[in-house]
Amino acid sequence: MSGELLRIEHLKKEYPGVTPLMDVNVSVNEGDVIAIIGPSGCGKSTLLRQINQMERSTAGKIFFRDEEINAPGCRADLLRQKIGMIFQSFNLFPHLTVIENIMAAPTALLGLSRQEAYDSAKALLAKVGLLQKVFSYPDELSGGQQQRIAIVRALAMKPEILLFDEPTSALDPAMVGEVEAVIRQVAESGATMMIVTHDMAFARRISNRVFYMDEGGVYEDGPPEEIFERPKREKTRQFIHQLKVLTLSVESREFDFIGCHAAIEEFGRKNDAPQDVVQSLLLLFEEIVTQLLLPRLPETPCILWNVEYDPKEEAAAVSVRYNGEPFDVMESDNELSLQIVRGCAENIRYEREDGDLANRLLLMVKRRGKQG
Ligand code: ADP
Ligand code: MG
């Protein structure tokens, strides 16, 4: 079964002063799990809202099983029952218990008896590991648990397609995994889904197709290996490339060390980098910036720390440019820090160039097992 479920033709959506969707033309087949990626503001949420009929279209057509759903006079409420939507903010009813949250729509709209709705809600809760929370209120649950309930609530309507708009971006990092696991479980059950996400590692693992959105539409559509490894079009290439690059700048001795640390960890997580590579990157940053460079640089230091991650090799290339007199970090007399640097990196090379940041240190970080 892989018939066409959804077809979008020349869809346009205009807001006063901005037209995020100019001409969208795509179709979605039954069982597709589509990750939607693209720069902020490119219209990803707008596209989901159009499919879910939360807003009128400016022009174009959307067909759901060959029925035109955005035509004037079409019953959006009936259609919306077939489309489940999960938002970044969980949107549970705060005054209802978990089980009432889940039972409300199926009893009101699908005509299920309370007993049927209760039994089916409990079965779904068991699947996501939250049966013990049946009578809890949303504010008694963690963000991750609330989002799992929101997914169950959508599933209780037996939708034909599920739309997720950044389902994990409002969560503490520690809770992302449990929600992703539930989304993966739903995907593996054969559900058709479209998932807007900034988490490229997740996008890649979960999807069979990726939509890269840009220039007012779905700019490139392809399998994840293709979009992430050999995108065909220029803007996709640029977007994918910059995801793999992290630049940090240090321009004071009182710089935000914690923030830099967090940025490196986040970069590693988004790229699905192995933990030992991330650990090495963190150690290198600490030793090179705070121990080896800052004590030696001029009164106004300037360090540009650039990391480019290669997911295929599971390796990171680090380039550190800094101001001041010619100084090769590796000639420092801080033997302890140098030992740590050598333990974390290889191919360490110093270069002197022209310009303000004339010193340049290059190094490679690989998985421990792969170091040669
Ligand atoms: P994305 O989800 O890709 O970050 P959105 O779909 O939220 O982007 O928004 C696309 C563009 O449309 C943005 O420029 C945004 O400011 C604008 N926009 C979104 N919703 C509205 C609205 N209800 N009214 C006016 N402008 C909007
Ligand atoms: Mg959005």
Coordinates of C-alpha atoms and ligand atoms in Angstrom, one line a residue:
M1 CA 0.0 0.0 0.0
S2 CA 1.7 3.2 -1.1
G3 CA -1.1 5.2 -2.7
E4 CA -1.0 8.9 -2.8
L5 CA -2.5 10.4 0.4
L6 CA -1.9 14.1 -0.1
R7 CA -1.2 16.2 -3.2
I8 CA -0.4 19.9 -3.1
E9 CA -0.6 21.9 -6.3
H10 CA 0.7 25.5 -6.7
L11 CA 0.0 26.3 -3.1
K12 CA 0.5 29.9 -2.1
K13 CA 0.1 31.5 1.3
E14 CA 0.5 35.2 1.7
Y15 CA 0.5 37.2 4.9
P16 CA 0.5 41.0 4.9
G17 CA 4.0 41.9 3.8
V18 CA 5.3 38.3 3.5
T19 CA 4.6 35.4 1.3
P20 CA 6.3 32.3 2.9
L21 CA 4.7 29.9 0.4
M22 CA 4.8 31.0 -3.2
D23 CA 4.4 27.8 -5.2
V24 CA 4.4 24.4 -3.4
N25 CA 4.0 21.3 -5.4
V26 CA 4.5 18.0 -3.7
S27 CA 2.7 14.8 -3.0
V28 CA 2.8 12.5 0.0
N29 CA 2.3 8.8 -0.2
E30 CA 0.8 6.5 2.4
G31 CA 3.5 5.4 4.9
D32 CA 5.8 8.2 4.0
V33 CA 7.7 9.7 6.9
I34 CA 8.8 13.1 5.8
A35 CA 11.2 15.3 7.6
I36 CA 10.8 19.0 6.8
I37 CA 13.9 21.1 7.2
G38 CA 15.0 24.5 6.2
P39 CA 16.0 27.9 7.6
S40 CA 13.9 29.6 10.2
G41 CA 11.0 31.6 8.6
C42 CA 11.0 29.6 5.4
G43 CA 7.4 28.5 5.9
K44 CA 7.6 25.1 7.4
S45 CA 5.0 25.8 10.1
T46 CA 2.9 27.6 7.5
L47 CA 2.9 24.5 5.3
L48 CA 1.7 22.3 8.1
R49 CA -1.1 24.8 9.0
Q50 CA -2.2 24.8 5.4
I51 CA -2.4 21.1 5.3
N52 CA -4.3 21.0 8.6
Q53 CA -6.6 23.7 7.3
M54 CA -6.0 26.0 10.2
E55 CA -5.6 28.9 7.8
R56 CA -7.1 29.7 4.4
S57 CA -4.8 29.3 1.4
T58 CA -4.2 32.3 -0.9
A59 CA -4.1 30.2 -4.0
G60 CA -3.5 26.6 -5.1
K61 CA -5.0 23.3 -4.2
I62 CA -4.6 20.6 -1.6
F63 CA -6.1 17.2 -2.2
F64 CA -6.5 14.6 0.5
R65 CA -7.3 11.2 -1.1
D66 CA -8.4 13.1 -4.2
E67 CA -10.8 15.3 -2.3
E68 CA -10.0 19.0 -2.7
I69 CA -9.8 20.1 0.9
N70 CA -9.1 23.8 0.7
A71 CA -11.9 24.6 -1.7
P72 CA -14.5 27.1 -0.3
G73 CA -17.3 25.2 1.4
C74 CA -15.2 22.2 2.4
R75 CA -15.8 21.0 5.9
A76 CA -12.5 21.7 7.6
D77 CA -13.7 20.2 10.9
L78 CA -14.4 16.8 9.3
L79 CA -11.1 16.8 7.6
R80 CA -9.1 17.8 10.6
Q81 CA -10.2 14.6 12.3
K82 CA -8.2 12.7 9.8
I83 CA -5.1 14.9 10.4
G84 CA -3.4 14.8 13.7
M85 CA -1.2 17.7 14.7
I86 CA 1.4 17.9 17.4
F87 CA 2.9 21.2 18.4
Q88 CA 6.0 22.4 20.0
S89 CA 4.1 23.4 23.1
F90 CA 2.1 20.4 24.1
N91 CA -1.3 22.1 24.3
L92 CA -3.0 19.7 26.7
F93 CA -6.1 20.9 28.4
P94 CA -4.8 21.8 31.9
H95 CA -8.1 21.2 33.7
L96 CA -8.5 17.7 32.4
T97 CA -6.7 14.6 33.6
V98 CA -4.6 12.7 31.1
I99 CA -7.2 10.1 30.3
E100 CA -9.9 12.9 29.8
N101 CA -7.5 14.8 27.5
I102 CA -7.3 11.7 25.4
M103 CA -10.9 10.6 25.5
A104 CA -12.4 14.1 24.8
A105 CA -12.2 14.1 21.0
P106 CA -13.0 10.5 20.3
T107 CA -16.2 10.6 22.3
A108 CA -17.3 14.0 21.0
L109 CA -16.3 13.5 17.3
L110 CA -15.9 9.9 16.5
G111 CA -19.0 8.8 18.5
L112 CA -17.1 6.3 20.7
S113 CA -18.8 5.3 23.9
R114 CA -16.9 6.4 27.1
Q115 CA -15.9 2.8 27.7
E116 CA -14.5 2.3 24.2
A117 CA -12.6 5.6 24.4
Y118 CA -11.3 4.7 27.8
D119 CA -10.1 1.3 26.8
S120 CA -8.4 2.6 23.7
A121 CA -6.8 5.5 25.5
K122 CA -5.4 3.0 28.1
A123 CA -4.0 0.8 25.4
L124 CA -2.3 3.7 23.8
L125 CA -0.9 5.0 27.1
A126 CA 0.5 1.5 27.8
K127 CA 2.4 1.7 24.4
V128 CA 4.1 4.9 25.3
G129 CA 4.9 3.8 28.9
L130 CA 2.5 6.2 30.7
L131 CA -0.2 4.0 32.0
Q132 CA 0.6 5.0 35.5
K133 CA -0.3 8.6 34.7
V134 CA -3.9 8.0 33.7
F135 CA -5.4 10.2 36.4
S136 CA -2.6 12.8 36.6
Y137 CA -3.1 16.4 35.5
P138 CA -0.8 17.8 32.8
D139 CA 1.1 20.1 35.3
E140 CA 2.0 17.0 37.3
L141 CA 4.0 15.7 34.3
S142 CA 7.4 16.5 32.8
G143 CA 7.5 18.2 29.4
G144 CA 8.6 14.9 27.8
Q145 CA 5.6 13.1 29.4
Q146 CA 3.2 15.8 28.3
Q147 CA 4.4 15.6 24.7
R148 CA 4.0 11.8 24.8
I149 CA 0.4 12.3 26.0
A150 CA -0.1 14.9 23.2
I151 CA 1.0 12.3 20.7
V152 CA -1.4 9.7 22.2
R153 CA -4.2 12.2 22.1
A154 CA -3.6 12.7 18.4
L155 CA -3.4 8.9 17.8
A156 CA -6.7 8.4 19.6
M157 CA -8.4 10.0 16.7
K158 CA -7.0 7.3 14.4
P159 CA -5.7 10.0 12.0
E160 CA -4.5 9.1 8.5
I161 CA -1.6 11.5 8.7
L162 CA 0.3 13.0 11.6
L163 CA 1.9 16.5 11.4
F164 CA 4.6 17.4 14.0
D165 CA 5.8 20.9 14.3
E166 CA 9.2 20.8 16.1
P167 CA 7.9 18.3 18.6
T168 CA 11.0 18.3 20.7
S169 CA 12.3 21.8 20.6
A170 CA 10.5 23.0 23.7
L171 CA 11.9 20.1 25.8
D172 CA 14.9 19.9 28.1
P173 CA 17.6 18.0 26.3
A174 CA 17.2 15.1 28.8
M175 CA 13.7 14.5 27.6
V176 CA 14.2 14.7 23.8
G177 CA 15.1 11.0 23.6
E178 CA 11.9 9.7 25.2
V179 CA 9.7 11.7 22.8
E180 CA 11.8 10.8 19.8
A181 CA 11.5 7.2 20.7
V182 CA 7.7 7.4 20.7
I183 CA 7.7 9.2 17.4
R184 CA 9.9 6.5 16.0
Q185 CA 7.6 3.8 17.3
V186 CA 4.6 5.5 15.6
A187 CA 6.6 5.7 12.4
E188 CA 7.5 2.1 12.6
S189 CA 3.8 1.2 12.9
G190 CA 3.4 2.4 9.3
A191 CA 1.8 5.8 10.0
T192 CA 2.1 8.6 7.5
M193 CA 3.9 11.5 9.0
M194 CA 5.4 14.9 8.3
I195 CA 7.8 16.2 10.9
V196 CA 9.3 19.7 11.0
T197 CA 12.5 19.6 12.9
H198 CA 15.8 21.4 13.5
D199 CA 17.4 18.2 14.7
M200 CA 19.2 16.8 11.6
A201 CA 20.3 13.6 13.2
F202 CA 16.7 12.8 14.1
A203 CA 15.5 13.9 10.7
R204 CA 17.9 11.6 9.1
R205 CA 17.2 8.6 11.2
I206 CA 13.4 8.8 11.1
S207 CA 12.5 9.7 7.6
N208 CA 12.3 8.1 4.2
R209 CA 12.0 11.5 2.5
V210 CA 13.3 14.9 3.4
F211 CA 11.8 18.2 2.2
Y212 CA 14.3 21.0 2.2
M213 CA 12.2 24.2 2.1
D214 CA 13.5 27.5 0.7
E215 CA 12.6 30.2 -1.8
G216 CA 8.9 29.9 -1.0
G217 CA 8.4 26.2 -1.6
V218 CA 9.8 22.7 -1.3
Y219 CA 13.2 23.4 -2.9
E220 CA 14.5 19.9 -2.8
D221 CA 12.8 16.6 -2.1
G222 CA 14.8 13.4 -1.7
P223 CA 15.8 10.4 0.5
P224 CA 17.7 11.4 3.6
E225 CA 21.1 10.0 2.4
E226 CA 20.8 12.2 -0.7
I227 CA 19.7 15.4 1.0
F228 CA 22.3 15.1 3.8
E229 CA 25.2 13.7 1.8
R230 CA 24.9 14.8 -1.8
P231 CA 22.2 17.4 -2.2
K232 CA 21.6 18.4 -5.8
R233 CA 20.8 22.0 -5.5
E234 CA 22.9 25.0 -4.3
K235 CA 20.8 26.3 -1.4
T236 CA 20.4 22.8 0.0
R237 CA 24.1 22.3 -0.2
Q238 CA 24.8 25.6 1.7
F239 CA 22.3 24.7 4.4
I240 CA 23.6 21.2 4.9
H241 CA 27.2 22.5 4.9
Q242 CA 26.6 25.2 7.5
L243 CA 25.0 22.7 9.8
K244 CA 28.2 20.8 10.0
V245 CA 30.2 23.9 10.9
L246 CA 30.5 25.6 14.2
T247 CA 32.2 28.9 14.8
L248 CA 32.9 30.4 18.2
S249 CA 34.7 33.6 18.8
V250 CA 36.5 34.6 22.0
E251 CA 37.2 38.3 22.3
S252 CA 37.7 38.8 26.0
R253 CA 39.3 37.0 28.9
E254 CA 35.9 37.1 30.5
F255 CA 34.2 35.3 27.6
D256 CA 31.2 33.0 28.1
F257 CA 32.9 29.7 28.6
I258 CA 29.8 27.8 29.7
G259 CA 28.0 29.1 26.6
C260 CA 30.8 27.9 24.3
H261 CA 30.8 24.5 26.1
A262 CA 27.0 24.2 25.6
A263 CA 27.4 25.2 21.9
I264 CA 29.9 22.5 21.3
E265 CA 27.7 19.9 23.0
E266 CA 24.7 21.0 21.0
F267 CA 26.7 20.9 17.8
G268 CA 27.8 17.3 18.6
R269 CA 24.2 16.3 19.3
K270 CA 22.8 17.8 16.2
N271 CA 25.4 16.1 14.1
D272 CA 25.0 12.8 15.9
A273 CA 28.7 12.9 16.6
P274 CA 30.1 10.1 18.8
Q275 CA 30.5 11.0 22.5
D276 CA 34.3 10.6 22.5
V277 CA 34.7 13.0 19.6
V278 CA 32.5 15.6 21.5
Q279 CA 34.6 15.0 24.6
S280 CA 37.8 15.7 22.7
L281 CA 36.4 18.8 21.2
L282 CA 35.4 20.1 24.6
L283 CA 38.8 19.3 26.1
L284 CA 40.7 20.9 23.2
F285 CA 38.6 24.1 23.5
E286 CA 39.3 24.3 27.2
E287 CA 43.0 23.6 27.0
I288 CA 43.9 25.6 23.9
V289 CA 41.7 28.6 24.6
T290 CA 41.9 29.0 28.4
Q291 CA 45.3 27.4 29.2
L292 CA 47.5 27.9 26.2
L293 CA 46.2 30.9 24.3
L294 CA 44.5 33.4 26.6
P295 CA 47.6 33.8 28.9
R296 CA 49.7 34.6 25.9
L297 CA 47.5 36.8 23.7
P298 CA 47.5 40.6 23.6
E299 CA 45.3 42.6 26.0
T300 CA 42.4 42.4 23.6
P301 CA 42.5 38.7 22.5
C302 CA 40.8 37.5 19.5
I303 CA 40.3 33.8 18.8
L304 CA 38.1 32.3 16.1
W305 CA 37.4 28.7 16.8
N306 CA 36.0 26.8 13.8
V307 CA 34.9 23.1 13.7
E308 CA 33.7 21.3 10.7
Y309 CA 32.2 17.9 11.3
D310 CA 32.3 15.1 8.7
P311 CA 29.6 12.5 9.6
K312 CA 30.9 9.9 7.2
E313 CA 34.4 9.8 8.8
E314 CA 33.0 10.7 12.3
A315 CA 35.8 13.2 12.4
A316 CA 36.1 16.9 13.1
A317 CA 38.5 19.3 11.5
V318 CA 39.3 22.2 13.9
S319 CA 40.8 25.5 12.8
V320 CA 41.9 28.0 15.5
R321 CA 42.9 31.5 14.3
Y322 CA 44.2 34.0 16.8
N323 CA 45.8 37.4 16.9
G324 CA 49.2 38.5 18.4
E325 CA 52.8 37.8 17.7
P326 CA 53.8 34.6 15.9
F327 CA 53.1 31.9 18.4
D328 CA 52.8 28.2 17.8
V329 CA 50.6 26.8 20.6
M330 CA 52.4 23.5 20.4
E331 CA 55.7 25.2 21.4
S332 CA 54.2 26.3 24.7
D333 CA 55.9 25.2 27.9
N334 CA 52.6 24.1 29.5
E335 CA 53.5 20.4 29.1
L336 CA 50.3 19.2 30.8
S337 CA 48.0 21.0 28.5
L338 CA 50.1 20.0 25.5
Q339 CA 49.8 16.3 26.5
I340 CA 46.0 16.7 26.7
V341 CA 45.9 18.3 23.2
R342 CA 48.1 15.6 21.7
G343 CA 45.9 12.9 23.3
C344 CA 42.7 14.4 21.7
A345 CA 43.9 15.4 18.3
E346 CA 46.1 14.4 15.4
N347 CA 47.6 16.1 12.3
I348 CA 48.4 19.1 14.4
R349 CA 49.8 21.9 12.3
Y350 CA 50.7 25.5 12.9
E351 CA 50.6 28.1 10.1
R352 CA 51.4 31.8 9.9
E353 CA 49.3 33.9 7.5
D354 CA 48.8 37.6 6.8
G355 CA 46.1 39.7 8.4
D356 CA 44.8 40.4 11.8
L357 CA 44.4 36.7 12.9
A358 CA 47.7 35.7 11.5
N359 CA 48.2 32.6 13.7
R360 CA 46.5 29.5 12.7
L361 CA 46.4 26.0 14.3
L362 CA 44.8 23.1 12.5
L363 CA 44.0 19.8 13.9
M364 CA 41.8 16.7 13.4
V365 CA 39.7 14.9 16.0
K366 CA 38.8 11.3 15.3
R367 CA 37.1 8.5 17.1
R368 CA 39.5 7.0 19.6
G369 CA 39.4 3.6 17.9
K370 CA 40.1 5.2 14.5
Q371 CA 43.0 7.2 15.6
G372 CA 46.1 6.2 13.7
Ligands
ADP1 P1 9.2 28.4 9.9 O1 8.2 27.5 10.6 O2 9.8 27.8 8.7 O3 10.2 29.0 10.8 P2 6.8 30.1 9.5 O4 6.0 29.2 8.6 O5 6.4 30.1 10.9 O6 8.3 29.7 9.3 O7 6.8 31.6 9.0 C1 7.1 31.9 7.6 C2 7.0 33.4 7.5 O8 5.6 33.9 7.6 C3 7.8 34.2 8.5 O9 8.3 35.3 7.9 C4 6.7 34.6 9.5 O10 7.1 35.8 10.2 C5 5.5 34.8 8.7 N1 4.2 34.4 9.4 C6 3.9 33.2 9.9 N2 2.7 33.3 10.4 C7 2.2 34.5 10.2 C8 1.0 35.1 10.5 N3 0.0 34.5 11.2 N4 0.8 36.4 10.2 C9 1.8 37.1 9.5 N5 3.0 36.5 9.2 C10 3.2 35.3 9.5
MG2 MG 8.0 27.0 12.5

